[in-house]
Coordinates of C-alpha atoms and ligand atoms in Angstrom, one line a residue:
X1 CA -23.8 -102.2 -12.8
X2 CA -23.2 -103.2 -9.2
X3 CA -25.8 -101.8 -6.9
X4 CA -25.3 -103.4 -3.6
X5 CA -23.0 -105.6 -1.5
X6 CA -24.3 -107.5 1.5
X7 CA -21.9 -109.0 3.9
X8 CA -22.8 -112.3 5.5
X9 CA -20.8 -112.2 8.7
X10 CA -19.8 -115.7 9.8
X11 CA -16.3 -115.3 11.2
X12 CA -13.8 -116.9 8.9
X13 CA -16.7 -118.2 6.8
X14 CA -17.9 -114.7 6.0
X15 CA -18.7 -113.8 2.4
X16 CA -20.2 -111.0 0.2
X17 CA -23.4 -111.1 -1.9
X18 CA -22.9 -108.9 -4.9
X19 CA -26.0 -107.6 -6.4
X20 CA -26.9 -105.8 -9.6
X21 CA -28.7 -105.8 -12.9
X22 CA -26.7 -107.0 -15.9
X23 CA -23.7 -107.8 -13.8
X24 CA -23.4 -111.5 -14.7
X25 CA -20.3 -110.8 -16.7
X26 CA -18.6 -109.7 -13.5
X27 CA -18.3 -113.3 -12.4
X28 CA -14.7 -113.8 -13.6
X29 CA -13.4 -110.7 -11.8
X30 CA -15.4 -111.6 -8.7
X31 CA -13.8 -115.0 -8.5
X32 CA -10.4 -113.4 -8.8
X33 CA -11.3 -110.9 -6.1
X34 CA -12.1 -113.6 -3.6
X35 CA -8.9 -115.4 -4.5
X36 CA -10.1 -118.4 -6.4
X37 CA -7.8 -120.2 -8.8
X38 CA -7.7 -123.3 -11.0
X39 CA -10.5 -124.8 -13.0
X40 CA -14.1 -123.8 -12.5
X41 CA -16.8 -126.4 -13.0
X42 CA -20.1 -124.7 -13.8
X43 CA -22.9 -126.8 -12.5
X44 CA -26.2 -125.9 -14.2
X45 CA -29.2 -127.5 -15.8
X46 CA -30.6 -127.9 -19.3
X47 CA -32.9 -124.9 -18.9
X48 CA -30.5 -122.4 -17.4
X49 CA -27.3 -123.3 -19.2
X50 CA -28.5 -122.4 -22.7
X51 CA -29.5 -119.0 -21.3
X52 CA -26.5 -118.0 -19.2
X53 CA -23.6 -120.4 -19.5
X54 CA -22.0 -118.6 -22.4
X55 CA -21.9 -115.3 -20.5
X56 CA -20.4 -117.0 -17.5
X57 CA -17.8 -118.9 -19.6
X58 CA -16.6 -115.8 -21.5
X59 CA -16.3 -113.8 -18.3
X60 CA -14.4 -116.6 -16.5
X61 CA -12.0 -117.2 -19.5
X62 CA -11.4 -113.4 -19.7
X63 CA -10.3 -113.7 -16.1
X64 CA -7.9 -116.6 -17.0
X65 CA -9.8 -119.6 -15.7
X66 CA -10.3 -122.9 -17.4
X67 CA -14.1 -123.7 -17.4
X68 CA -15.9 -127.0 -17.7
X69 CA -19.7 -127.3 -17.9
X70 CA -21.6 -129.9 -15.8
X71 CA -25.1 -129.8 -17.1
X72 CA -27.8 -131.7 -15.3
X73 CA -31.5 -132.5 -16.0
X74 CA -33.9 -129.9 -14.7
X75 CA -36.3 -130.4 -11.8
X76 CA -36.8 -131.0 -8.1
X77 CA -37.2 -134.7 -9.0
X78 CA -33.5 -134.8 -9.9
X79 CA -32.3 -133.4 -6.6
X80 CA -31.1 -136.8 -5.6
X81 CA -28.0 -139.0 -5.1
X82 CA -28.0 -140.2 -8.7
X83 CA -27.7 -136.6 -10.0
X84 CA -25.2 -135.8 -7.3
X85 CA -23.1 -138.6 -8.7
X86 CA -23.4 -137.0 -12.2
X87 CA -21.8 -133.9 -10.6
X88 CA -19.0 -136.0 -9.1
X89 CA -18.5 -137.7 -12.5
X90 CA -18.1 -134.3 -14.1
X91 CA -15.6 -133.2 -11.5
X92 CA -13.5 -136.4 -11.8
X93 CA -13.6 -136.3 -15.6
X94 CA -12.3 -132.8 -15.6
X95 CA -9.6 -133.8 -13.1
X96 CA -10.7 -131.1 -10.7
X97 CA -8.3 -130.9 -7.8
X98 CA -8.4 -129.2 -4.4
X99 CA -7.2 -126.0 -6.1
X100 CA -10.3 -125.8 -8.2
X101 CA -13.9 -124.7 -7.5
X102 CA -17.6 -124.9 -8.4
X103 CA -19.9 -122.3 -9.8
X104 CA -23.6 -123.1 -9.1
X105 CA -25.6 -121.5 -11.9
X106 CA -29.3 -121.9 -11.5
X107 CA -32.2 -122.0 -9.0
X108 CA -32.3 -123.5 -5.5
X109 CA -32.2 -127.1 -6.8
X110 CA -28.8 -126.4 -8.5
X111 CA -27.5 -124.3 -5.6
X112 CA -28.3 -127.0 -3.0
X113 CA -26.9 -129.9 -5.1
X114 CA -23.8 -128.0 -6.3
X115 CA -23.2 -126.7 -2.8
X116 CA -23.3 -130.2 -1.4
X117 CA -21.0 -131.5 -4.1
X118 CA -18.6 -128.7 -3.2
X119 CA -18.9 -129.6 0.5
X120 CA -18.1 -133.2 -0.1
X121 CA -15.8 -133.5 -3.2
X122 CA -12.2 -134.1 -2.0
X123 CA -13.6 -133.3 1.5
X124 CA -14.5 -129.8 0.3
X125 CA -13.6 -127.4 -2.4
X126 CA -14.7 -123.7 -2.7
X127 CA -17.9 -122.7 -4.5
X128 CA -19.7 -119.6 -5.6
X129 CA -23.4 -119.2 -6.0
X130 CA -25.1 -117.6 -9.0
X131 CA -28.8 -117.9 -8.1
X132 CA -31.1 -117.3 -11.1
X133 CA -34.6 -117.7 -9.5
X134 CA -36.1 -115.1 -7.3
X135 CA -36.5 -117.7 -4.5
X136 CA -32.9 -118.7 -4.7
X137 CA -31.7 -115.1 -4.7
X138 CA -33.5 -114.2 -1.5
X139 CA -33.4 -117.5 0.3
X140 CA -31.3 -120.5 -0.6
X141 CA -28.2 -118.5 -1.6
X142 CA -27.9 -117.1 2.0
X143 CA -27.3 -119.3 4.9
X144 CA -25.2 -122.2 3.7
X145 CA -27.7 -125.0 3.7
X146 CA -26.8 -127.5 1.0
X147 CA -28.1 -130.9 0.2
X148 CA -30.3 -133.4 -1.7
X149 CA -33.6 -135.2 -1.2
X150 CA -34.0 -138.8 0.0
X151 CA -36.8 -141.0 -1.3
X152 CA -38.3 -140.7 2.2
X153 CA -38.1 -137.0 2.6
X154 CA -36.9 -133.6 1.4
X155 CA -33.4 -132.3 2.1
X156 CA -32.6 -135.2 4.4
X157 CA -29.0 -135.5 3.3
X158 CA -26.9 -132.4 3.4
X159 CA -24.4 -130.1 5.1
X160 CA -23.9 -126.5 6.2
X161 CA -21.3 -125.2 3.8
X162 CA -20.8 -121.5 3.0
X163 CA -20.0 -120.2 -0.5
X164 CA -16.9 -117.9 -1.1
X165 CA -19.2 -115.4 -2.7
X166 CA -22.7 -114.9 -4.2
X167 CA -23.4 -113.0 -7.4
X168 CA -26.9 -112.0 -8.0
X169 CA -28.0 -110.5 -11.4
X170 CA -31.7 -109.6 -11.2
X171 CA -31.7 -109.3 -15.0
X172 CA -31.6 -113.1 -15.1
X173 CA -35.1 -113.0 -13.7
X174 CA -36.4 -111.7 -17.0
X175 CA -36.5 -115.2 -18.4
X176 CA -38.1 -116.7 -15.3
X177 CA -41.6 -118.1 -15.8
X178 CA -44.3 -115.9 -14.1
X179 CA -45.4 -118.5 -11.5
X180 CA -41.8 -119.1 -10.4
X181 CA -41.3 -115.3 -10.1
X182 CA -44.5 -114.8 -8.0
X183 CA -43.5 -117.7 -5.8
X184 CA -40.3 -115.9 -5.0
X185 CA -42.2 -112.8 -4.0
X186 CA -44.0 -114.9 -1.4
X187 CA -40.7 -115.6 0.4
X188 CA -39.9 -111.8 0.2
X189 CA -43.2 -110.9 1.9
X190 CA -42.1 -113.1 4.8
X191 CA -39.1 -110.9 5.6
X192 CA -41.2 -107.8 5.8
X193 CA -44.1 -109.4 7.7
X194 CA -42.1 -110.6 10.7
X195 CA -38.7 -108.9 10.6
X196 CA -38.9 -105.4 9.0
X197 CA -42.0 -103.3 9.0
X198 CA -40.4 -100.6 6.8
X199 CA -39.6 -103.2 4.2
X200 CA -43.2 -104.4 4.3
X201 CA -44.3 -100.7 3.6
X202 CA -41.8 -100.7 0.7
X203 CA -43.4 -103.9 -0.8
X204 CA -46.9 -102.5 -0.5
X205 CA -45.8 -99.3 -2.3
X206 CA -43.8 -101.0 -5.0
X207 CA -46.0 -104.1 -5.6
X208 CA -46.8 -103.0 -9.2
X209 CA -43.1 -102.2 -10.1
X210 CA -42.0 -105.5 -8.7
X211 CA -44.7 -107.4 -10.7
X212 CA -43.3 -105.6 -13.8
X213 CA -39.8 -106.8 -12.8
X214 CA -38.5 -103.3 -12.6
X215 CA -34.8 -103.6 -12.0
X216 CA -34.4 -100.9 -9.4
X217 CA -37.3 -102.2 -7.3
X218 CA -36.0 -105.8 -7.6
X219 CA -32.5 -104.8 -6.5
X220 CA -34.0 -103.1 -3.5
X221 CA -36.3 -106.0 -2.7
X222 CA -33.6 -108.7 -3.2
X223 CA -30.9 -106.8 -1.3
X224 CA -33.1 -106.0 1.7
X225 CA -34.3 -109.6 1.8
X226 CA -30.7 -110.9 1.7
X227 CA -29.6 -108.4 4.4
X228 CA -32.4 -109.5 6.7
X229 CA -31.7 -113.2 6.2
X230 CA -28.0 -112.6 6.6
X231 CA -28.5 -110.9 9.9
X232 CA -30.7 -113.8 11.2
X233 CA -28.2 -116.4 9.9
X234 CA -25.3 -114.5 11.5
X235 CA -27.0 -114.8 14.9
X236 CA -27.8 -118.5 14.4
X237 CA -25.8 -120.2 11.7
X238 CA -26.9 -123.7 12.6
X239 CA -30.5 -123.1 13.3
X240 CA -30.7 -123.5 17.1
X241 CA -32.9 -120.5 17.9
X242 CA -33.8 -117.3 16.2
X243 CA -33.4 -118.8 12.7
X244 CA -36.7 -120.5 13.3
X245 CA -38.4 -117.1 12.6
X246 CA -37.7 -117.9 8.9
X247 CA -40.3 -120.6 9.2
X248 CA -43.1 -117.9 9.3
X249 CA -45.8 -119.2 6.9
X250 CA -43.9 -122.4 6.5
X251 CA -45.6 -124.6 9.1
X252 CA -48.9 -124.6 7.4
X253 CA -47.2 -124.1 4.1
X254 CA -45.4 -127.4 4.4
X255 CA -48.6 -129.1 5.5
X256 CA -50.2 -127.8 2.3
X257 CA -47.3 -129.1 0.2
X258 CA -47.4 -132.5 1.9
X259 CA -51.1 -132.9 1.5
X260 CA -51.0 -131.9 -2.2
X261 CA -48.0 -134.1 -2.9
X262 CA -45.8 -131.2 -3.8
X263 CA -47.5 -130.9 -7.2
X264 CA -50.3 -128.3 -6.9
X265 CA -48.4 -125.4 -5.3
X266 CA -45.0 -124.0 -5.8
X267 CA -43.1 -123.5 -2.5
X268 CA -43.7 -119.7 -2.3
X269 CA -47.4 -120.2 -3.1
X270 CA -47.8 -122.6 -0.2
X271 CA -45.8 -120.2 2.1
X272 CA -48.2 -117.3 1.0
X273 CA -51.2 -119.4 2.1
X274 CA -49.3 -120.2 5.4
X275 CA -48.6 -116.5 6.0
X276 CA -52.1 -115.4 5.6
X277 CA -53.3 -118.2 8.0
X278 CA -50.5 -117.3 10.5
X279 CA -51.8 -113.7 10.4
X280 CA -55.3 -115.0 11.1
X281 CA -54.0 -117.0 14.1
X282 CA -51.9 -114.0 15.3
X283 CA -55.0 -111.8 15.2
X284 CA -57.0 -114.4 17.0
X285 CA -54.6 -114.5 19.9
X286 CA -54.3 -110.7 20.0
X287 CA -50.7 -110.5 18.7
X288 CA -51.8 -108.2 15.8
X289 CA -54.8 -106.1 14.8
X290 CA -57.4 -106.9 12.2
X291 CA -55.9 -104.1 10.1
X292 CA -52.4 -105.8 10.3
X293 CA -53.9 -109.1 9.2
X294 CA -55.8 -107.4 6.4
X295 CA -52.6 -105.7 5.2
X296 CA -50.7 -109.0 5.0
X297 CA -53.6 -110.7 3.2
X298 CA -53.9 -107.7 0.8
X299 CA -50.2 -107.7 -0.1
X300 CA -50.3 -111.5 -0.8
X301 CA -53.3 -110.9 -3.1
X302 CA -51.7 -107.9 -4.8
X303 CA -48.7 -110.1 -5.6
X304 CA -50.9 -112.7 -7.3
X305 CA -50.5 -115.3 -4.7
X306 CA -53.1 -117.7 -3.1
X307 CA -54.5 -117.2 0.4
X308 CA -56.8 -120.1 1.2
X309 CA -55.9 -123.5 2.5
X310 CA -56.9 -126.3 0.2
X311 CA -59.8 -128.3 1.5
X312 CA -58.8 -131.4 3.4
X313 CA -60.3 -132.8 6.7
X314 CA -58.7 -131.4 9.9
X315 CA -57.5 -134.9 10.6
X316 CA -55.3 -134.9 7.6
X317 CA -53.9 -131.5 8.4
X318 CA -53.2 -132.6 12.0
X319 CA -51.3 -135.6 10.7
X320 CA -49.3 -133.4 8.3
X321 CA -48.5 -131.0 11.1
X322 CA -47.5 -133.5 13.7
X323 CA -45.4 -136.0 11.8
X324 CA -42.4 -135.3 14.0
X325 CA -42.2 -136.6 17.6
X326 CA -41.2 -133.2 19.1
X327 CA -44.5 -131.8 17.9
X328 CA -46.5 -134.7 19.3
X329 CA -44.7 -134.3 22.7
X330 CA -44.4 -130.6 23.1
X331 CA -46.8 -129.0 20.6
X332 CA -46.1 -127.0 17.5
X333 CA -43.5 -124.2 17.6
X334 CA -45.5 -121.6 15.6
X335 CA -44.3 -118.3 14.3
X336 CA -46.8 -115.5 14.7
X337 CA -46.5 -112.0 13.5
X338 CA -46.5 -109.4 16.3
X339 CA -48.1 -106.5 14.5
X340 CA -46.2 -106.1 11.2
X341 CA -42.4 -106.3 11.2
X342 CA -41.9 -108.3 14.4
X343 CA -42.7 -111.9 15.6
X344 CA -43.2 -114.1 18.5
X345 CA -42.8 -117.9 18.8
X346 CA -45.6 -119.7 20.4
X347 CA -45.9 -123.4 21.4
X348 CA -49.4 -124.4 20.3
X349 CA -50.6 -127.7 21.6
X350 CA -54.3 -127.6 20.4
X351 CA -53.9 -128.2 16.7
X352 CA -57.7 -128.6 16.3
X353 CA -58.3 -125.1 17.7
X354 CA -55.5 -123.7 15.4
X355 CA -57.1 -125.3 12.3
X356 CA -60.5 -124.1 13.3
X357 CA -59.2 -120.5 13.3
X358 CA -58.1 -121.2 9.7
X359 CA -61.6 -122.5 8.8
X360 CA -60.6 -126.1 8.7
X361 CA -63.1 -128.4 10.5
X362 CA -63.2 -132.1 11.2
Ligands
NAD1 N1 -30.6 -124.0 0.9 C1 -31.6 -123.3 1.4 O1 -31.5 -122.6 2.4 C2 -32.9 -123.3 0.7 C3 -33.9 -122.4 0.9 C4 -35.1 -122.5 0.2 C5 -35.2 -123.4 -0.8 N2 -34.2 -124.3 -1.0 C6 -34.4 -125.3 -2.1 O2 -34.5 -124.7 -3.3 C7 -35.2 -125.5 -4.2 C8 -36.2 -124.6 -4.9 O3 -35.5 -123.6 -5.6 P1 -36.2 -122.8 -6.8 O4 -37.5 -122.3 -6.4 O5 -35.2 -121.9 -7.3 O6 -36.5 -124.0 -7.9 P2 -35.7 -124.5 -9.1 O7 -34.2 -124.5 -8.8 O8 -36.3 -125.8 -9.4 O9 -36.0 -123.5 -10.3 C9 -37.3 -123.4 -10.8 C10 -37.3 -123.5 -12.3 O10 -36.8 -122.3 -12.9 C11 -35.8 -122.6 -13.8 N3 -34.9 -121.5 -13.9 C12 -34.0 -121.1 -13.0 N4 -33.5 -119.9 -13.3 C13 -34.1 -119.5 -14.4 C14 -34.0 -118.4 -15.2 N5 -33.3 -117.3 -14.9 N6 -34.8 -118.3 -16.3 C15 -35.6 -119.3 -16.7 N7 -35.8 -120.4 -15.9 C16 -35.0 -120.5 -14.8 C17 -35.2 -123.9 -13.3 O11 -34.5 -124.6 -14.3 C18 -36.5 -124.6 -12.8 O12 -37.1 -125.2 -13.9 C19 -35.9 -126.6 -3.4 O13 -35.2 -127.8 -3.7 C20 -35.6 -126.2 -2.0 O14 -35.5 -127.2 -1.1 C21 -33.1 -124.3 -0.3
ZN2 ZN1 -39.3 -121.2 2.1

């Protein structure tokens, strides 16, 4: 069942996101429809491949493609140059030429690495994303950011490289661990809170259905999220301006991830905390009402996500927030919610005051 198609409009780099429930076996036809030929290397990992590789292989072979698997170890810790080299090895071993392409089958880690391999192998071969986590379906599969981590920082090596198509099957979310699923919902709340008030209402009304992974509700939530992100990305492909709105909840969220060494919280959990705090800050400066702030907090709670900053001294938060020189010179570019469904970007220079609003003292 195909339910939705979202166009990501980027001139000659435009592509469609096809969305449904139980549509994974459409991948072969979809690759034909976008004009791909040759061999398909399916880059996946040891968790996702046993679940979904076979469906993908059969569909691709039915459509007349030769398919080779490239199966990587699972985990953010493997999003590095050594694993990237394993992908290149797989592509070279299978003699992939410029008339071939990559399918990225997995979450954001696989999507980012496989996308970067596609951007760089033979100076670029086409690729198609099949995101299988909620987070990757609503976030990393839209926008064309690809890359790997460096020992000194996350996502330091990479490229903007757009896929030829994205296929989203929300039925693949049935096998996703609960915490990963909830973490993806955090990123979805972001789109409603600062970019679409009607969508925020939808999330409030359908929270229970979403938690039960109801397919119709998920298709709605994922497609509206992709449409919102696609619109932002179309206006600002390379992140010079408006795309910064997508950092809502991320400024403090990243600080939380840094301070806890990326082990205690999943990304969407840290973002959930960051959003609740951003709403507090927005209320403090009069950009939203108390009722707005309470709605954001209540939705985050209803979706089983955390709201409170872990306890560290303000000094450590300040360090985590101001590691880059731009922040030290000009202050923090902070995304506030303007009511619900709109935003404003504020340059905040007094980090101590900001942290105090969030209940973090010296
Ligand atoms: N490119 C972008 O714009 C962008 C945006 C956001 C995040 N990211 C990146 O995405 C990564 C995080 O992505 P993620 O949250 O998807 O994590 P992930 O890729 O690590 O996936 C989470 C876990 O779920 C497993 N999994 C995936 N699909 C599954 C399924 N259907 N059933 C069962 N298990 C499944 C994975 O193997 C993994 O163990 C980070 O590296 C982040 O930097 C990129
Ligand atoms: Zn995020």
